[in-house]
Short mmCIF file of C-alpha atoms and ligand atoms in Angstrom, two decimals:
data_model
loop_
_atom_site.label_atom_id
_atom_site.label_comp_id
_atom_site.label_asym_id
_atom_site.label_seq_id
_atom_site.Cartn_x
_atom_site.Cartn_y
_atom_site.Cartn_z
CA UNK A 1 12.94 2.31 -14.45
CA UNK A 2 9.70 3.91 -15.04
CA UNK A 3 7.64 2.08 -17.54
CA UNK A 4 4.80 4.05 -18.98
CA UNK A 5 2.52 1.69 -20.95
CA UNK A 6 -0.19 0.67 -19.00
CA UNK A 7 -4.07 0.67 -19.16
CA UNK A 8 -6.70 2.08 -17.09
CA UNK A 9 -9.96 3.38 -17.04
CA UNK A 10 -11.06 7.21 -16.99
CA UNK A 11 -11.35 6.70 -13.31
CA UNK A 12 -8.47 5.24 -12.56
CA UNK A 13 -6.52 7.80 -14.72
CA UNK A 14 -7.93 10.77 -12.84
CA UNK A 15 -6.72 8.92 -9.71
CA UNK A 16 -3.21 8.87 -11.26
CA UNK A 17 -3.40 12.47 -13.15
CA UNK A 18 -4.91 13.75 -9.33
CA UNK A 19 -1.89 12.44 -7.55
CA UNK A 20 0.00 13.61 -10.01
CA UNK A 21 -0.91 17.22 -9.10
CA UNK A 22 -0.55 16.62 -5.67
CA UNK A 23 2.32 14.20 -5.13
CA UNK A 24 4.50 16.77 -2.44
CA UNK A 25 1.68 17.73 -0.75
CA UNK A 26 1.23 14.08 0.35
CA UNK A 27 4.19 13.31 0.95
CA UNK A 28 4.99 16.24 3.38
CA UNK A 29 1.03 16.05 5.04
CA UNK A 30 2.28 11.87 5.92
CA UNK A 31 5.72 12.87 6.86
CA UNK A 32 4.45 14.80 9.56
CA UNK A 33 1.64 12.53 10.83
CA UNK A 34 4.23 9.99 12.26
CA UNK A 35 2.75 7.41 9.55
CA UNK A 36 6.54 5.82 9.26
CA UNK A 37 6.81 5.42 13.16
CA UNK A 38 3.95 4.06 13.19
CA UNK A 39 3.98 1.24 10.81
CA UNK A 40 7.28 0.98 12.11
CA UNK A 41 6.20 -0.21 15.66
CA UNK A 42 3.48 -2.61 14.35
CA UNK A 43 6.09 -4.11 12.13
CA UNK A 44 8.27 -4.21 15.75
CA UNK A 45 5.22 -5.78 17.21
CA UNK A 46 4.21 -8.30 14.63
CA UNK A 47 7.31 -9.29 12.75
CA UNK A 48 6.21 -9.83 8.93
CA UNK A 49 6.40 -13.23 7.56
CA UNK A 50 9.11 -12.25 5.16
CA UNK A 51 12.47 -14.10 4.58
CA UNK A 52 15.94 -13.55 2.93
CA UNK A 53 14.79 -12.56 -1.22
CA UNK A 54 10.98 -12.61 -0.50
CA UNK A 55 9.56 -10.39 -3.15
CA UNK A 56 7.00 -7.93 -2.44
CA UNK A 57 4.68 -5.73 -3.89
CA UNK A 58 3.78 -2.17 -3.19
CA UNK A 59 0.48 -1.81 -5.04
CA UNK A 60 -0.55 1.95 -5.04
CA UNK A 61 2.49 3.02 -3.70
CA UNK A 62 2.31 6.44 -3.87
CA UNK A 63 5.51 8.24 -2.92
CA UNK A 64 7.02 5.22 -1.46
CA UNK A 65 6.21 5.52 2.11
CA UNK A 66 5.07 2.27 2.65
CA UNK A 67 8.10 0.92 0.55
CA UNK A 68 10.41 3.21 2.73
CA UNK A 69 9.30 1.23 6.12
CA UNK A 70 9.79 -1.84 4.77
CA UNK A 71 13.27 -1.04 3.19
CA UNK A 72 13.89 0.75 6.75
CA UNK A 73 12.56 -2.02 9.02
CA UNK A 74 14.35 -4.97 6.98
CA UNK A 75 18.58 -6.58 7.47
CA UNK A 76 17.66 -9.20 5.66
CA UNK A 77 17.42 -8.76 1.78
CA UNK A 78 13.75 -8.70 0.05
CA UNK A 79 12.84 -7.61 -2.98
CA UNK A 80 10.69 -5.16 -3.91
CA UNK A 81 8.67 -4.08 -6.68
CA UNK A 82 6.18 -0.95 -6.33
CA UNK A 83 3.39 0.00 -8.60
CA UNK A 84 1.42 3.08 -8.91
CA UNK A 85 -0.43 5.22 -11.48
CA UNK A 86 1.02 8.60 -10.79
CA UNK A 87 4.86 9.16 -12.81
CA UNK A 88 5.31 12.34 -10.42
CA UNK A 89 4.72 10.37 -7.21
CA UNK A 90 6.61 7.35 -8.72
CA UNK A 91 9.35 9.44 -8.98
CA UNK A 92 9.39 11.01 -5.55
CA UNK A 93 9.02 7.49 -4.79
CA UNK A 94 12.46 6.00 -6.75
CA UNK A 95 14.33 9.02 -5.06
CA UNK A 96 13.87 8.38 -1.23
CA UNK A 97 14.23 4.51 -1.81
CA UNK A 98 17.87 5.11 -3.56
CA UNK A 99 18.74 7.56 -0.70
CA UNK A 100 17.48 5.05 2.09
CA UNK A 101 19.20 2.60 0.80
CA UNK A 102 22.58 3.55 -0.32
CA UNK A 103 25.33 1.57 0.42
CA UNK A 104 22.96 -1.81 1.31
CA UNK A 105 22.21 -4.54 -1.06
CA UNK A 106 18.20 -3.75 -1.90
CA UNK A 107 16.32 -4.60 -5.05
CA UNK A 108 13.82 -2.13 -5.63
CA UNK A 109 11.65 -1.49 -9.00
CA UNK A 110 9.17 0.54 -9.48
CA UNK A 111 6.65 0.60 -12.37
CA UNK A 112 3.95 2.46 -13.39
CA UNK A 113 1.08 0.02 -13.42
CA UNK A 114 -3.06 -0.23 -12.71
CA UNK A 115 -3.40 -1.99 -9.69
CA UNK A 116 -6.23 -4.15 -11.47
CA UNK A 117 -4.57 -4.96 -13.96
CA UNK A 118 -0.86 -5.72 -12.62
CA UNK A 119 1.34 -6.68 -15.13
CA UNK A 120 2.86 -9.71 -13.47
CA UNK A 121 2.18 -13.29 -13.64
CA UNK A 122 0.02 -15.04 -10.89
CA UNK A 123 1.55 -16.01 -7.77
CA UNK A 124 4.66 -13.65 -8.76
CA UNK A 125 5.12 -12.44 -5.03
CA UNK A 126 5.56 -13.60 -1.83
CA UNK A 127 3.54 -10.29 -0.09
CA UNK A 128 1.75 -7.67 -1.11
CA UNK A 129 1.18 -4.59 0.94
CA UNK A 130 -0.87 -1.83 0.00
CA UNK A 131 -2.24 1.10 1.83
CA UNK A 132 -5.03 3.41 0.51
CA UNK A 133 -4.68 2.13 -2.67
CA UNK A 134 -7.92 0.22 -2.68
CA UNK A 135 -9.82 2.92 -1.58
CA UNK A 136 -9.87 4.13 -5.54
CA UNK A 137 -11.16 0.91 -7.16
CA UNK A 138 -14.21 -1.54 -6.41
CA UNK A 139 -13.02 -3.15 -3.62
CA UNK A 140 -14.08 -7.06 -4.70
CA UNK A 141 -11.96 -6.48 -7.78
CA UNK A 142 -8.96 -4.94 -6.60
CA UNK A 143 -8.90 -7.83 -4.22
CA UNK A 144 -9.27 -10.27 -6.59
CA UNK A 145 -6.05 -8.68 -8.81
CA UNK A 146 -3.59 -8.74 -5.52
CA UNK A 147 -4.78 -12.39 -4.69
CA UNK A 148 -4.07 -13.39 -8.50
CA UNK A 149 -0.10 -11.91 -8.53
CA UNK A 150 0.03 -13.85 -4.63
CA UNK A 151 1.69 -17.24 -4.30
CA UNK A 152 -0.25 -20.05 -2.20
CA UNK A 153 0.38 -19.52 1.31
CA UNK A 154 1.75 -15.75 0.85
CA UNK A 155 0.45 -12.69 2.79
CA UNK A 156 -1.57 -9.48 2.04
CA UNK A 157 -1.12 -6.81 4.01
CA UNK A 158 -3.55 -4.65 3.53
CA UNK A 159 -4.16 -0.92 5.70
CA UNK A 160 -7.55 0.31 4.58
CA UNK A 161 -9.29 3.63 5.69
CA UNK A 162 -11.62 3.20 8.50
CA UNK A 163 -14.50 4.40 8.27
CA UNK A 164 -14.09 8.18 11.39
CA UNK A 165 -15.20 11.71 11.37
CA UNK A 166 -11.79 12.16 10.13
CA UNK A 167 -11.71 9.45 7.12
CA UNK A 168 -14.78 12.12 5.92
CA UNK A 169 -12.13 15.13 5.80
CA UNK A 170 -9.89 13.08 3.79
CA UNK A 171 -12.53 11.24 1.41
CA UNK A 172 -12.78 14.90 0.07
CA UNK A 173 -9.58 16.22 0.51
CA UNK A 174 -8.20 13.35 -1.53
CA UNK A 175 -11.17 12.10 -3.62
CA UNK A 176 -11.21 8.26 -2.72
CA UNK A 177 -14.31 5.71 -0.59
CA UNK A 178 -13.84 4.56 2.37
CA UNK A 179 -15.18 0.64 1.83
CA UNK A 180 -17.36 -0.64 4.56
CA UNK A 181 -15.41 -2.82 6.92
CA UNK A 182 -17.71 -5.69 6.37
CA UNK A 183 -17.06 -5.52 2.53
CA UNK A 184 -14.10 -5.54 3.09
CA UNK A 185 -14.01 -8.66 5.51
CA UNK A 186 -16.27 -10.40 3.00
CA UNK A 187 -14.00 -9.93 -0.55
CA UNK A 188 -10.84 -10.72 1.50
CA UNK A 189 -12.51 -13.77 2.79
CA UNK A 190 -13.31 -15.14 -0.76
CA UNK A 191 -9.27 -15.53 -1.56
CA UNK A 192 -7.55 -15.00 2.07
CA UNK A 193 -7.65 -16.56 5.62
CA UNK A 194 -7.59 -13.37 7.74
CA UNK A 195 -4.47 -13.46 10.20
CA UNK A 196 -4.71 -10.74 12.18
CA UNK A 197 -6.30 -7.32 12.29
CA UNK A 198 -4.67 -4.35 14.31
CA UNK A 199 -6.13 -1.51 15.41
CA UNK A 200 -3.42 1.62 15.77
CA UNK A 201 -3.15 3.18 19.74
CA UNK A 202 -5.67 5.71 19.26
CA UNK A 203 -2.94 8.52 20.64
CA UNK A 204 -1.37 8.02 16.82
CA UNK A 205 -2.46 10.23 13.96
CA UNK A 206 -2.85 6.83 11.79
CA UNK A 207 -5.61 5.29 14.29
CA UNK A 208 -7.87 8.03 13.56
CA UNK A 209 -8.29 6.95 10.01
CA UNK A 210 -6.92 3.27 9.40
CA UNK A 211 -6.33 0.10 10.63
CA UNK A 212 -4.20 -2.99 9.63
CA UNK A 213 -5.68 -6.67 8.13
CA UNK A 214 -3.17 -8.97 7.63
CA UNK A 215 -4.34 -12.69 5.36
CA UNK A 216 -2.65 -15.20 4.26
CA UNK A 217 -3.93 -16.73 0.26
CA UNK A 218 -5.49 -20.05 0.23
C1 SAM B 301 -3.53 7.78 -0.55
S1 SAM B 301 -2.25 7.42 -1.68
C2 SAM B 301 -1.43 6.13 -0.81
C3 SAM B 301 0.01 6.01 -1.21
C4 SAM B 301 0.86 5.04 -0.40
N1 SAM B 301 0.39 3.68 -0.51
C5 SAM B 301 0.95 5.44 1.04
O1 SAM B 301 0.64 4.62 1.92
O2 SAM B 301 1.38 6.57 1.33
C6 SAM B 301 -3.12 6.55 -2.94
C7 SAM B 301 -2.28 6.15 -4.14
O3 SAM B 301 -2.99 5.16 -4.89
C8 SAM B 301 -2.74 5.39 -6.25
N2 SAM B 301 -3.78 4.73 -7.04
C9 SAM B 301 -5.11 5.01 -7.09
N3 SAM B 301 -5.74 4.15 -7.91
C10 SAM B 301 -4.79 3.30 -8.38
C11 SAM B 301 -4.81 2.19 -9.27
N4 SAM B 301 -5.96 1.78 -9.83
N5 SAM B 301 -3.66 1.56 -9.55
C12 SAM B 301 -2.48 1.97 -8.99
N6 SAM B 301 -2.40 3.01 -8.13
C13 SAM B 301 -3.54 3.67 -7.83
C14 SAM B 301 -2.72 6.91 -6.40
O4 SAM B 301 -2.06 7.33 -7.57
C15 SAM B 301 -2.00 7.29 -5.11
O5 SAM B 301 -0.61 7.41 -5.31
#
């Protein structure tokens, strides 16, 4: 179900009207950049700390692709819920997680929803991924949001845009900020004990532009 009230700023609202202009064009440019694979083999690498009926969030979701390697990657049953601004790329979004997962048990909802202002109680999920979603809000208060709907002692896994010659192409191809690593390091640090952070093999597409911090909440 796609649930349509939600509030925003102007901002945020062009991010979601902008997306929804450009949802298949996404979609198809990440399809072929081996983004799945990719996040794939880390997951293969560094198993998550999920377990049977976790639930997770997929905060700026986009077209799902994120929510697709999870839903991919998983046997065991977790439940996930997957927010995002733009109805078009929601709905691209719905689609490919019904077709990946026909015929398994998999809760999946997604909800149109302002990532700084998530409609969920605190400490509603056991993980929250999100991948550049951040890039489109201030990045203390985004932060801030996903560590409110996180349960003590859950994760955040969050794949920000690092800053390359390439990140430049695609801050105006796609209209977001890159946030300085160490601003990063420094908001996350205020709610989360950093984990781990990955760096992508610099022969995949991904590693040009992003990188991988996982944190647990205090
Ligand atoms: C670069 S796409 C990333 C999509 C997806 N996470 C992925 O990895 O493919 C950025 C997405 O963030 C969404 N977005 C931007 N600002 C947002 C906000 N404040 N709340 C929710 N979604 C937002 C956009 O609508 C867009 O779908």
């Amino acid at each position: 179900m796609i649930n349509n009230e939600f509030t925003s700023s102007r901002t945020e609202t062009d991010a979601g009207s902008f997306y929804d202009r450009i949802a298949n064009l996404y979609d198809i440019t990440f399809k072929f950049n081996r983004y799945e694979h990719s996040l794939a083999d880390y997951i293969q690498k560094y198993p998550l700390p999920l377990s049977f009926g976790s639930r997770v969030l997929d905060a700026g979701c986009g077209t799902g692709l994120l929510t697709l390697v999870l839903l991919k990657n998983f046997d065991i049953p977790i439940k996930i819920t997957a927010v995002d601004l733009s109805a078009s790329s929601l709905t691209t979004a719905k689609k490919a997680s019904e077709e990946a997962t026909k015929g398994r048990r998999r809760s999946t909802y997604f909800t149109q929803a302002n990532l700084l202002s998530l409609p969920f109680e605190d400490a509603s999920f056991d993980m929250v991924v999100t991948s550049g979603a951040l890039e489109y809000v201030p990045i203390g208060d985004g932060l801030r949001e996903l560590s409110r709907v996180i349960a003590p002692g859950g994760h955040l896994l969050h794949i920000p845009i690092r800053p390359s010659l390439m990140s430049r192409v695609l801050e105006l191809m796609f209209r977001f900020k890159t946030h300085p690593p160490e601003e990063i390091e420094a908001h996350t640090n205020k709610y989360f004990r950093i984990v781990h952070q990955y760096k992508f093999p610099q022969i995949e597409p991904i590693g040009w532009t992003k990188t991988i911090i996982l944190s647990q909440k205090v």
